[in-house]
Amino acid sequence: MAKIHVTTTLNGVETEFLARPEQTLLAVLRDELHLTGTKEGCGSGDCGACSVEVDGRVTCSCLMLAAEAEGRSITTIEGVAQGGELHPVQRHFLEEAALQCGFCTPGFIVAAKNLLERNSNPTEEQIRFWLAGNLCRCTGYDKIVRAVQAAAAEMRGES
Amino acid sequence: MNFASPRTIDEAVRLLAGVSGAGHVLAGGTDLVVQMTAGLRSPELVVDIKHIPELTGIREDADGFHLGAAVCGAALSEHAALKATWPGVVEAVDLIGSMQVQSRATPVGNLCNASPAADSLPALIAAGAEVSIIGPEGPRRVPVAEIPAGPGRTTLRKGEVITTIHLPPRPPRAADAYLRFIPRTEMDIAVVGSGVNLALGPDGRIAAARVALGAVAPTARLVPEAGAALVGTALDDTALDAATAAVRAACQPIDDKRGTAEYRTRVAGVIFRRAAAAALARARARSL
Ligand code: FES
Ligand code: FES
């Protein structure tokens, strides 16, 4: 089959690309569109490094065919900061040192931002459940949870 | 491989029936895309059903709830009325994977992937759920339990597409529960799973009971003898012991890294009892 022509809204901008039918969204983001912030850890839906938002839901881009992006609205880590201004989740990941090698970080930030848009005041348990699909082999998770809590407090106007 | 995203069920059926090699429905893709990436499946045609309007919603009417085949797990958890009426079905689906997986994975996909350990299946079987199917020879409707034929195999015929899961109308004083055993707290595959669906009579005794098991046989299965042992009782120890014996007798598990056959058989009884207690507590709360 010829390549498929896909039109999607990517980080707020209407974007067109060509994809092979079996190509995943992750492969197109990284290899064709050169948005390499989205990482591939496992390619099987286990690690969450490839997390993106599709129509407001956080999804593994390795589990989605690029052709499925037709007509959808997609946000990657590159779309999280606004005009050079870091999102509070990004800033608090830096301030709380919630990363070491950084490979898992884009996925965590995309997933955590999605959580805070749905629930402005999650408990620690809710944060840990929401982020259970994101694996980190460096930090031990505690600093990540604290960064999300600090970002939530700031976004609620409490700090 | 070819990719299609039809707008109607008839078009999806026509495409799948017409392909010479393997055709595959794509809903959430959380099994299919992984299998394709790993080279375990190379379909000639993949048909995305998410643009077919009838398959994308949850409906409630006098015949119960109707879940479209393209509805993802997260949408079930967000549906307050469904969750209140079928808490066991919703909690079983919710156990499948992470949030990232919940935003894609569908109960119908879980059914068609036909893993012996699929979490949604014991709950759907206990609920008495049925599926509507449309194929080249027309529509048919069958109980969920008749779809899996063995690990990774179904009884669906070429070109057939499951369109809807039907959950029957709920009597008052009824509730369900699903529990599974895994050696950690999240993100794992069931060693044993059990779905229990109970309806209480006006006297508070059990008027109807359905018990189903997962991960202890090639397919998830109903255990009618266990349900029968509970009917007419107040879920006392004698009734539970009889039902537990029926549950263990229905187990035909394998030995694997998740547990030995002997272990699974033993744990199946324990998980069943806990699920029954949870369903009873919910049924009583619903009758207040
Ligand atoms: S790369 Fe997608 S979940 Fe790991
Ligand atoms: S910071 Fe290295 S994997 Fe998370």
Coordinates of C-alpha atoms and ligand atoms in Angstrom, one line a residue:
Chain A
M1 CA 0.0 0.0 0.0
A2 CA 1.2 3.5 -0.7
K3 CA 1.9 5.8 2.1
I4 CA -1.0 7.3 3.9
H5 CA -1.5 11.1 3.9
V6 CA -2.4 12.2 7.5
T7 CA -3.6 15.6 8.6
T8 CA -3.5 16.2 12.4
T9 CA -3.2 19.0 14.9
L10 CA 0.2 18.7 16.4
N11 CA 1.0 20.9 19.4
G12 CA -1.7 23.3 18.2
V13 CA -0.5 23.5 14.6
E14 CA -2.1 21.8 11.7
T15 CA 0.4 19.3 10.4
E16 CA 0.5 16.9 7.5
F17 CA 2.7 13.9 7.0
L18 CA 3.0 10.7 5.1
A19 CA 3.1 7.4 7.0
R20 CA 3.5 3.7 6.0
P21 CA 0.4 1.9 7.2
E22 CA 2.3 -0.1 9.8
Q23 CA 4.3 2.8 11.1
T24 CA 3.6 3.8 14.7
L25 CA 2.9 7.4 15.7
L26 CA 6.1 7.2 17.8
A27 CA 8.1 6.3 14.7
V28 CA 6.6 9.2 12.7
L29 CA 7.1 11.7 15.5
R30 CA 10.7 10.9 16.0
D31 CA 11.9 9.8 12.5
E32 CA 9.8 11.9 10.1
L33 CA 8.8 14.9 12.1
H34 CA 12.1 15.0 14.2
L35 CA 10.3 15.6 17.4
T36 CA 12.7 13.5 19.4
G37 CA 11.5 14.6 22.9
T38 CA 9.1 11.6 22.8
K39 CA 11.2 8.6 23.7
E40 CA 11.1 4.9 22.9
G41 CA 11.8 2.7 26.0
C42 CA 10.1 -0.6 25.2
G43 CA 7.9 -0.2 22.2
S44 CA 5.3 -2.4 23.9
G45 CA 3.2 -0.1 26.1
D46 CA 5.1 -0.9 29.3
C47 CA 7.3 2.1 30.1
G48 CA 5.4 5.3 29.2
A49 CA 8.5 7.0 27.8
C50 CA 6.5 7.6 24.6
S51 CA 3.5 9.2 26.2
V52 CA 1.6 11.9 24.3
E53 CA -1.8 13.4 24.6
V54 CA -4.4 12.4 21.9
D55 CA -7.6 14.3 22.1
G56 CA -7.0 15.1 25.7
R57 CA -6.1 11.5 26.8
V58 CA -2.6 10.4 27.7
T59 CA -1.6 7.5 25.4
C60 CA 1.5 5.5 24.4
S61 CA 2.5 6.6 21.0
C62 CA 4.1 3.2 20.4
L63 CA 0.7 1.6 20.7
M64 CA -0.9 3.8 18.0
L65 CA -0.5 3.7 14.3
A66 CA 0.4 7.0 12.8
A67 CA -2.5 6.7 10.4
E68 CA -4.9 6.8 13.4
A69 CA -3.8 10.4 14.0
E70 CA -6.0 11.6 11.2
G71 CA -8.2 14.4 12.5
R72 CA -6.9 14.1 16.1
S73 CA -5.3 16.7 18.2
I74 CA -1.9 15.6 19.6
T75 CA 0.3 17.2 22.2
T76 CA 3.9 16.0 22.7
I77 CA 6.5 17.2 25.2
E78 CA 7.5 19.8 22.7
G79 CA 4.1 21.4 23.0
V80 CA 4.1 21.6 26.8
A81 CA 6.1 24.8 27.3
Q82 CA 4.3 28.0 26.1
G83 CA 6.4 30.5 24.2
G84 CA 9.7 29.7 25.9
E85 CA 7.9 29.7 29.3
L86 CA 8.2 26.3 31.1
H87 CA 5.0 24.6 32.3
P88 CA 4.9 24.5 36.1
V89 CA 5.3 20.7 36.0
Q90 CA 8.5 21.1 34.0
R91 CA 9.8 23.8 36.3
H92 CA 9.1 21.8 39.4
F93 CA 10.8 18.7 37.9
L94 CA 13.9 20.9 37.6
E95 CA 13.5 22.5 41.1
E96 CA 12.9 19.2 42.9
A97 CA 15.6 17.3 40.9
A98 CA 13.0 14.8 39.7
L99 CA 15.2 13.5 37.0
Q100 CA 18.7 12.0 36.6
C101 CA 19.3 10.5 33.1
G102 CA 16.1 12.2 31.9
F103 CA 15.0 9.5 29.5
C104 CA 11.7 8.9 31.3
T105 CA 11.1 12.6 31.9
P106 CA 9.1 13.7 28.8
G107 CA 6.6 10.9 29.4
F108 CA 6.2 11.7 33.1
I109 CA 5.7 15.4 32.3
V110 CA 3.1 14.7 29.6
A111 CA 1.2 12.3 31.9
A112 CA 1.5 14.5 35.0
K113 CA 0.2 17.5 33.2
N114 CA -2.8 15.5 32.0
L115 CA -3.5 14.4 35.5
L116 CA -3.4 18.0 36.9
E117 CA -5.8 19.2 34.2
R118 CA -8.3 16.6 35.4
N119 CA -7.6 16.8 39.1
S120 CA -6.1 19.9 40.5
N121 CA -5.5 18.4 44.0
P122 CA -4.6 14.7 43.6
T123 CA -3.5 12.7 46.7
E124 CA -0.1 11.0 46.7
E125 CA -1.8 7.7 46.0
Q126 CA -3.7 9.1 43.0
I127 CA -0.5 10.5 41.6
R128 CA 1.3 7.2 42.0
F129 CA -1.6 5.3 40.3
W130 CA -1.9 7.8 37.5
L131 CA 1.9 7.5 36.8
A132 CA 2.0 3.7 37.3
G133 CA 2.5 3.4 33.5
N134 CA 5.6 5.5 33.5
L135 CA 8.8 3.7 34.5
C136 CA 11.9 5.4 35.9
R137 CA 15.1 3.5 36.6
C138 CA 16.9 6.4 38.2
T139 CA 15.0 8.5 40.7
G140 CA 13.1 6.0 42.8
Y141 CA 9.9 8.0 42.1
D142 CA 9.7 10.0 45.3
K143 CA 11.1 13.2 43.8
I144 CA 8.8 12.8 40.9
V145 CA 5.8 12.6 43.1
R146 CA 7.0 15.7 45.1
A147 CA 7.5 17.6 41.9
V148 CA 4.0 16.9 40.8
Q149 CA 2.6 17.9 44.2
A150 CA 4.5 21.1 44.1
A151 CA 3.3 21.9 40.6
A152 CA -0.3 21.1 41.6
A153 CA 0.0 23.5 44.6
E154 CA 1.4 26.3 42.4
M155 CA -1.3 25.7 39.8
R156 CA -3.9 26.0 42.5
G157 CA -2.4 29.3 43.5
E158 CA -1.1 28.0 46.8
S159 CA 2.6 28.9 46.4
Chain B
M1 CA -0.2 -4.1 4.9
N2 CA -3.3 -2.0 4.1
F3 CA -5.0 0.3 6.5
A4 CA -8.7 1.3 6.3
S5 CA -10.9 3.4 8.5
P6 CA -14.5 2.9 7.3
R7 CA -17.4 5.0 8.5
T8 CA -20.0 2.2 8.6
I9 CA -20.1 -1.4 10.0
D10 CA -21.2 -2.8 6.7
E11 CA -18.1 -1.3 5.0
A12 CA -15.9 -2.8 7.8
V13 CA -17.5 -6.2 7.3
R14 CA -17.1 -6.0 3.5
L15 CA -13.5 -5.1 3.8
L16 CA -12.6 -7.9 6.3
A17 CA -14.6 -10.5 4.4
G18 CA -13.0 -9.6 1.1
V19 CA -9.3 -9.8 2.1
S20 CA -7.5 -12.9 0.9
G21 CA -5.0 -13.1 3.8
A22 CA -5.4 -12.1 7.4
G23 CA -7.6 -9.2 8.2
H24 CA -7.7 -7.6 11.7
V25 CA -10.0 -5.1 13.5
L26 CA -8.1 -2.3 15.2
A27 CA -9.8 -0.7 18.2
G28 CA -7.4 0.3 20.9
G29 CA -4.5 -1.6 19.4
T30 CA -2.9 -2.3 22.7
D31 CA -2.5 -5.9 21.8
L32 CA -2.5 -5.7 18.0
V33 CA 0.1 -3.0 17.5
V34 CA 2.5 -4.7 20.0
Q35 CA 2.0 -8.0 18.2
M36 CA 2.6 -6.3 14.8
T37 CA 5.7 -4.4 16.0
A38 CA 7.1 -7.7 17.5
G39 CA 6.5 -9.5 14.2
L40 CA 4.0 -11.9 15.8
R41 CA 1.2 -10.9 13.5
S42 CA 1.4 -9.4 10.0
P43 CA -2.1 -8.8 8.8
E44 CA -2.8 -8.0 5.2
L45 CA -5.5 -5.5 6.2
V46 CA -6.1 -3.6 9.4
V47 CA -9.5 -2.0 9.8
D48 CA -9.8 0.9 12.3
I49 CA -13.3 0.9 13.7
K50 CA -13.1 4.1 15.7
H51 CA -14.8 6.2 13.1
I52 CA -18.0 4.2 13.0
P53 CA -20.4 6.3 15.1
E54 CA -22.5 3.3 16.4
L55 CA -19.4 1.8 18.0
T56 CA -18.1 4.8 19.9
G57 CA -20.6 5.3 22.7
I58 CA -22.2 3.9 25.8
R59 CA -26.0 3.7 25.8
E60 CA -28.5 2.8 28.5
D61 CA -32.2 1.8 27.9
A62 CA -34.8 -0.6 29.2
D63 CA -32.6 -3.6 28.0
G64 CA -29.6 -2.5 30.0
F65 CA -26.3 -0.9 29.0
H66 CA -24.8 -1.2 25.5
L67 CA -21.1 -0.6 25.1
G68 CA -19.8 0.1 21.6
A69 CA -16.8 -2.0 20.5
A70 CA -14.6 1.1 20.1
V71 CA -15.2 2.5 23.6
C72 CA -12.0 2.6 25.7
G73 CA -11.6 1.5 29.3
A74 CA -11.2 5.1 30.6
A75 CA -14.6 6.0 29.2
L76 CA -16.2 3.2 31.1
S77 CA -14.6 4.4 34.4
E78 CA -15.8 7.9 33.7
H79 CA -19.5 6.8 33.2
A80 CA -21.1 7.2 36.7
A81 CA -24.3 5.3 36.0
L82 CA -22.5 2.3 34.5
K83 CA -20.1 2.3 37.4
A84 CA -22.9 2.4 39.9
T85 CA -24.8 -0.4 38.2
W86 CA -21.9 -2.7 37.2
P87 CA -19.1 -1.9 39.6
G88 CA -17.4 -5.3 39.0
V89 CA -17.3 -5.0 35.3
V90 CA -15.9 -1.5 35.5
E91 CA -13.3 -2.4 38.1
A92 CA -12.2 -5.4 36.0
V93 CA -11.7 -3.3 32.9
D94 CA -10.0 -0.6 34.9
L95 CA -7.3 -3.2 36.0
I96 CA -6.1 -3.6 32.5
G97 CA -2.8 -1.7 32.1
S98 CA -1.8 1.9 32.8
M99 CA -3.7 5.2 32.2
Q100 CA -2.0 5.3 28.8
V101 CA -3.4 1.8 28.0
Q102 CA -6.9 2.7 29.5
S103 CA -7.2 5.6 27.0
R104 CA -7.0 3.1 24.2
A105 CA -7.8 -0.5 25.3
T106 CA -11.4 -1.7 24.8
P107 CA -13.2 -4.5 26.6
V108 CA -14.1 -6.0 23.2
G109 CA -10.4 -6.1 22.3
N110 CA -9.7 -7.8 25.6
L111 CA -12.3 -10.4 24.7
C112 CA -11.0 -10.9 21.1
N113 CA -7.4 -11.1 22.3
A114 CA -8.7 -14.2 24.2
S115 CA -6.0 -14.4 26.8
P116 CA -6.9 -16.9 29.5
A117 CA -6.0 -14.2 32.0
A118 CA -8.0 -11.4 30.5
D119 CA -9.3 -9.4 33.4
S120 CA -12.6 -8.2 31.9
L121 CA -13.8 -11.7 30.9
P122 CA -14.7 -13.2 34.3
A123 CA -16.6 -10.0 35.2
L124 CA -18.5 -9.9 31.9
I125 CA -19.3 -13.6 32.1
A126 CA -20.5 -13.3 35.7
A127 CA -22.6 -10.3 34.6
G128 CA -24.3 -12.5 31.9
A129 CA -23.1 -10.1 29.2
E130 CA -23.7 -10.8 25.5
V131 CA -22.2 -9.5 22.3
S132 CA -23.7 -8.5 19.0
I133 CA -21.8 -9.6 16.0
I134 CA -22.2 -8.5 12.4
G135 CA -20.7 -10.6 9.6
P136 CA -21.1 -11.5 5.9
E137 CA -23.9 -13.9 6.9
G138 CA -25.8 -11.3 8.9
P139 CA -26.0 -10.5 12.6
R140 CA -26.0 -12.8 15.6
R141 CA -25.9 -12.4 19.3
V142 CA -24.1 -14.7 21.7
P143 CA -23.0 -14.8 25.3
V144 CA -19.5 -13.5 26.0
A145 CA -18.4 -16.9 27.3
E146 CA -18.8 -18.4 23.8
I147 CA -16.3 -16.0 22.1
P148 CA -12.9 -17.3 23.4
A149 CA -12.0 -20.7 21.9
G150 CA -8.6 -21.1 23.6
P151 CA -5.5 -18.9 24.2
G152 CA -5.5 -16.3 21.5
R153 CA -8.3 -17.9 19.5
T154 CA -12.0 -17.0 19.1
T155 CA -15.1 -18.5 17.6
L156 CA -15.6 -15.5 15.3
R157 CA -15.8 -16.3 11.6
K158 CA -14.1 -14.5 8.8
G159 CA -15.4 -11.0 8.3
E160 CA -17.3 -11.0 11.6
V161 CA -17.0 -7.9 13.8
I162 CA -18.2 -7.6 17.4
T163 CA -20.2 -4.3 17.5
T164 CA -21.6 -4.1 21.0
I165 CA -21.4 -5.6 24.5
H166 CA -24.8 -5.8 26.2
L167 CA -25.1 -5.8 30.0
P168 CA -28.6 -7.0 31.0
P169 CA -31.1 -4.9 33.1
R170 CA -30.3 -4.9 36.8
P171 CA -32.8 -6.1 39.4
P172 CA -32.7 -4.1 42.6
R173 CA -30.4 -5.3 45.4
A174 CA -27.9 -6.7 43.0
A175 CA -24.2 -6.0 42.5
D176 CA -21.0 -7.6 41.2
A177 CA -17.3 -7.6 42.0
Y178 CA -14.1 -8.7 40.3
L179 CA -10.8 -9.5 42.1
R180 CA -7.6 -10.8 40.8
F181 CA -4.4 -12.0 42.5
I182 CA -1.1 -10.6 41.3
P183 CA 2.2 -10.6 43.3
R184 CA 2.4 -6.8 43.2
T185 CA -0.1 -4.0 43.5
E186 CA -0.5 -2.8 39.9
M187 CA 0.5 -3.4 36.3
D188 CA 0.5 -7.2 36.1
I189 CA -1.2 -10.2 34.6
A190 CA -3.7 -12.1 36.8
V191 CA -2.5 -15.3 38.4
V192 CA -6.1 -16.0 39.2
G193 CA -9.2 -13.8 38.7
S194 CA -12.8 -14.2 39.8
G195 CA -16.0 -12.3 39.0
V196 CA -19.1 -12.7 41.2
N197 CA -22.5 -11.3 40.4
L198 CA -25.2 -11.5 43.1
A199 CA -28.9 -10.6 43.3
L200 CA -30.6 -10.6 46.7
G201 CA -34.2 -11.4 47.3
P202 CA -36.5 -9.3 49.5
D203 CA -35.5 -11.5 52.5
G204 CA -31.8 -10.6 52.0
R205 CA -31.0 -14.1 50.8
I206 CA -29.2 -14.8 47.5
A207 CA -31.8 -15.1 44.8
A208 CA -29.4 -15.4 41.9
A209 CA -25.6 -15.9 41.7
R210 CA -23.1 -16.2 38.8
V211 CA -19.4 -17.0 39.5
A212 CA -16.7 -16.9 36.8
L213 CA -13.0 -17.6 36.9
G214 CA -10.0 -16.4 34.9
A215 CA -6.4 -17.6 34.4
V216 CA -7.2 -21.2 35.6
A217 CA -8.2 -22.8 32.3
P218 CA -7.6 -22.2 28.6
T219 CA -10.5 -19.7 28.6
A220 CA -12.3 -17.7 31.3
R221 CA -15.2 -19.8 32.4
L222 CA -18.5 -19.8 34.2
V223 CA -18.8 -22.1 37.2
P224 CA -22.6 -22.8 37.4
E225 CA -22.2 -25.2 40.4
A226 CA -20.6 -22.5 42.4
G227 CA -23.5 -20.1 41.7
A228 CA -26.0 -22.8 42.5
A229 CA -24.4 -23.5 45.9
L230 CA -25.0 -19.9 46.9
V231 CA -28.6 -19.5 45.8
G232 CA -31.1 -19.5 48.7
T233 CA -28.4 -18.9 51.3
A234 CA -27.2 -15.9 53.2
L235 CA -23.6 -16.5 52.0
D236 CA -22.9 -18.4 55.2
D237 CA -19.8 -20.5 55.7
T238 CA -21.4 -23.7 54.7
A239 CA -22.6 -22.2 51.4
L240 CA -19.2 -20.6 50.8
D241 CA -17.4 -23.9 51.5
A242 CA -19.6 -25.7 49.0
A243 CA -19.1 -23.0 46.3
T244 CA -15.4 -22.9 47.0
A245 CA -15.1 -26.6 46.4
A246 CA -17.0 -26.1 43.1
V247 CA -14.6 -23.3 42.1
R248 CA -11.6 -25.5 42.8
A249 CA -13.1 -28.4 41.0
A250 CA -13.5 -26.2 37.9
C251 CA -9.8 -25.2 37.8
Q252 CA -7.6 -26.7 35.1
P253 CA -4.6 -24.4 35.3
I254 CA -1.2 -24.7 33.9
D255 CA 2.1 -24.4 35.8
D256 CA 4.0 -21.3 34.7
K257 CA 6.3 -18.6 36.2
R258 CA 3.2 -16.9 37.7
G259 CA 2.2 -19.9 39.8
T260 CA 1.9 -23.7 39.9
A261 CA -1.4 -25.4 39.0
E262 CA -1.8 -26.4 42.7
Y263 CA -1.2 -22.9 43.9
R264 CA -3.6 -21.4 41.4
T265 CA -6.3 -23.8 42.3
R266 CA -5.9 -23.0 46.0
V267 CA -5.8 -19.2 45.4
A268 CA -8.9 -19.4 43.1
G269 CA -11.0 -20.4 46.1
V270 CA -9.6 -17.6 48.2
I271 CA -10.1 -14.9 45.6
F272 CA -13.6 -16.2 44.8
R273 CA -14.6 -15.9 48.5
R274 CA -13.3 -12.3 48.7
A275 CA -15.1 -11.3 45.5
A276 CA -18.3 -12.9 46.8
A277 CA -18.0 -10.9 50.0
A278 CA -17.4 -7.7 48.1
A279 CA -20.4 -8.3 45.8
L280 CA -22.6 -9.0 48.8
A281 CA -21.6 -5.8 50.6
R282 CA -22.3 -3.8 47.4
A283 CA -25.7 -5.5 46.9
R284 CA -26.7 -4.7 50.5
A285 CA -25.6 -1.1 50.1
R286 CA -27.7 -0.8 46.9
S287 CA -30.8 -2.0 48.7
L288 CA -30.6 0.6 51.5
Ligands
FES1 S1 8.0 3.0 24.3 FE1 5.8 3.1 24.4 S2 5.4 2.4 26.4 FE2 7.5 2.1 26.2
FES2 S1 15.6 9.7 35.2 FE1 16.5 8.0 34.3 S2 14.9 6.7 33.9 FE2 13.9 8.3 35.0

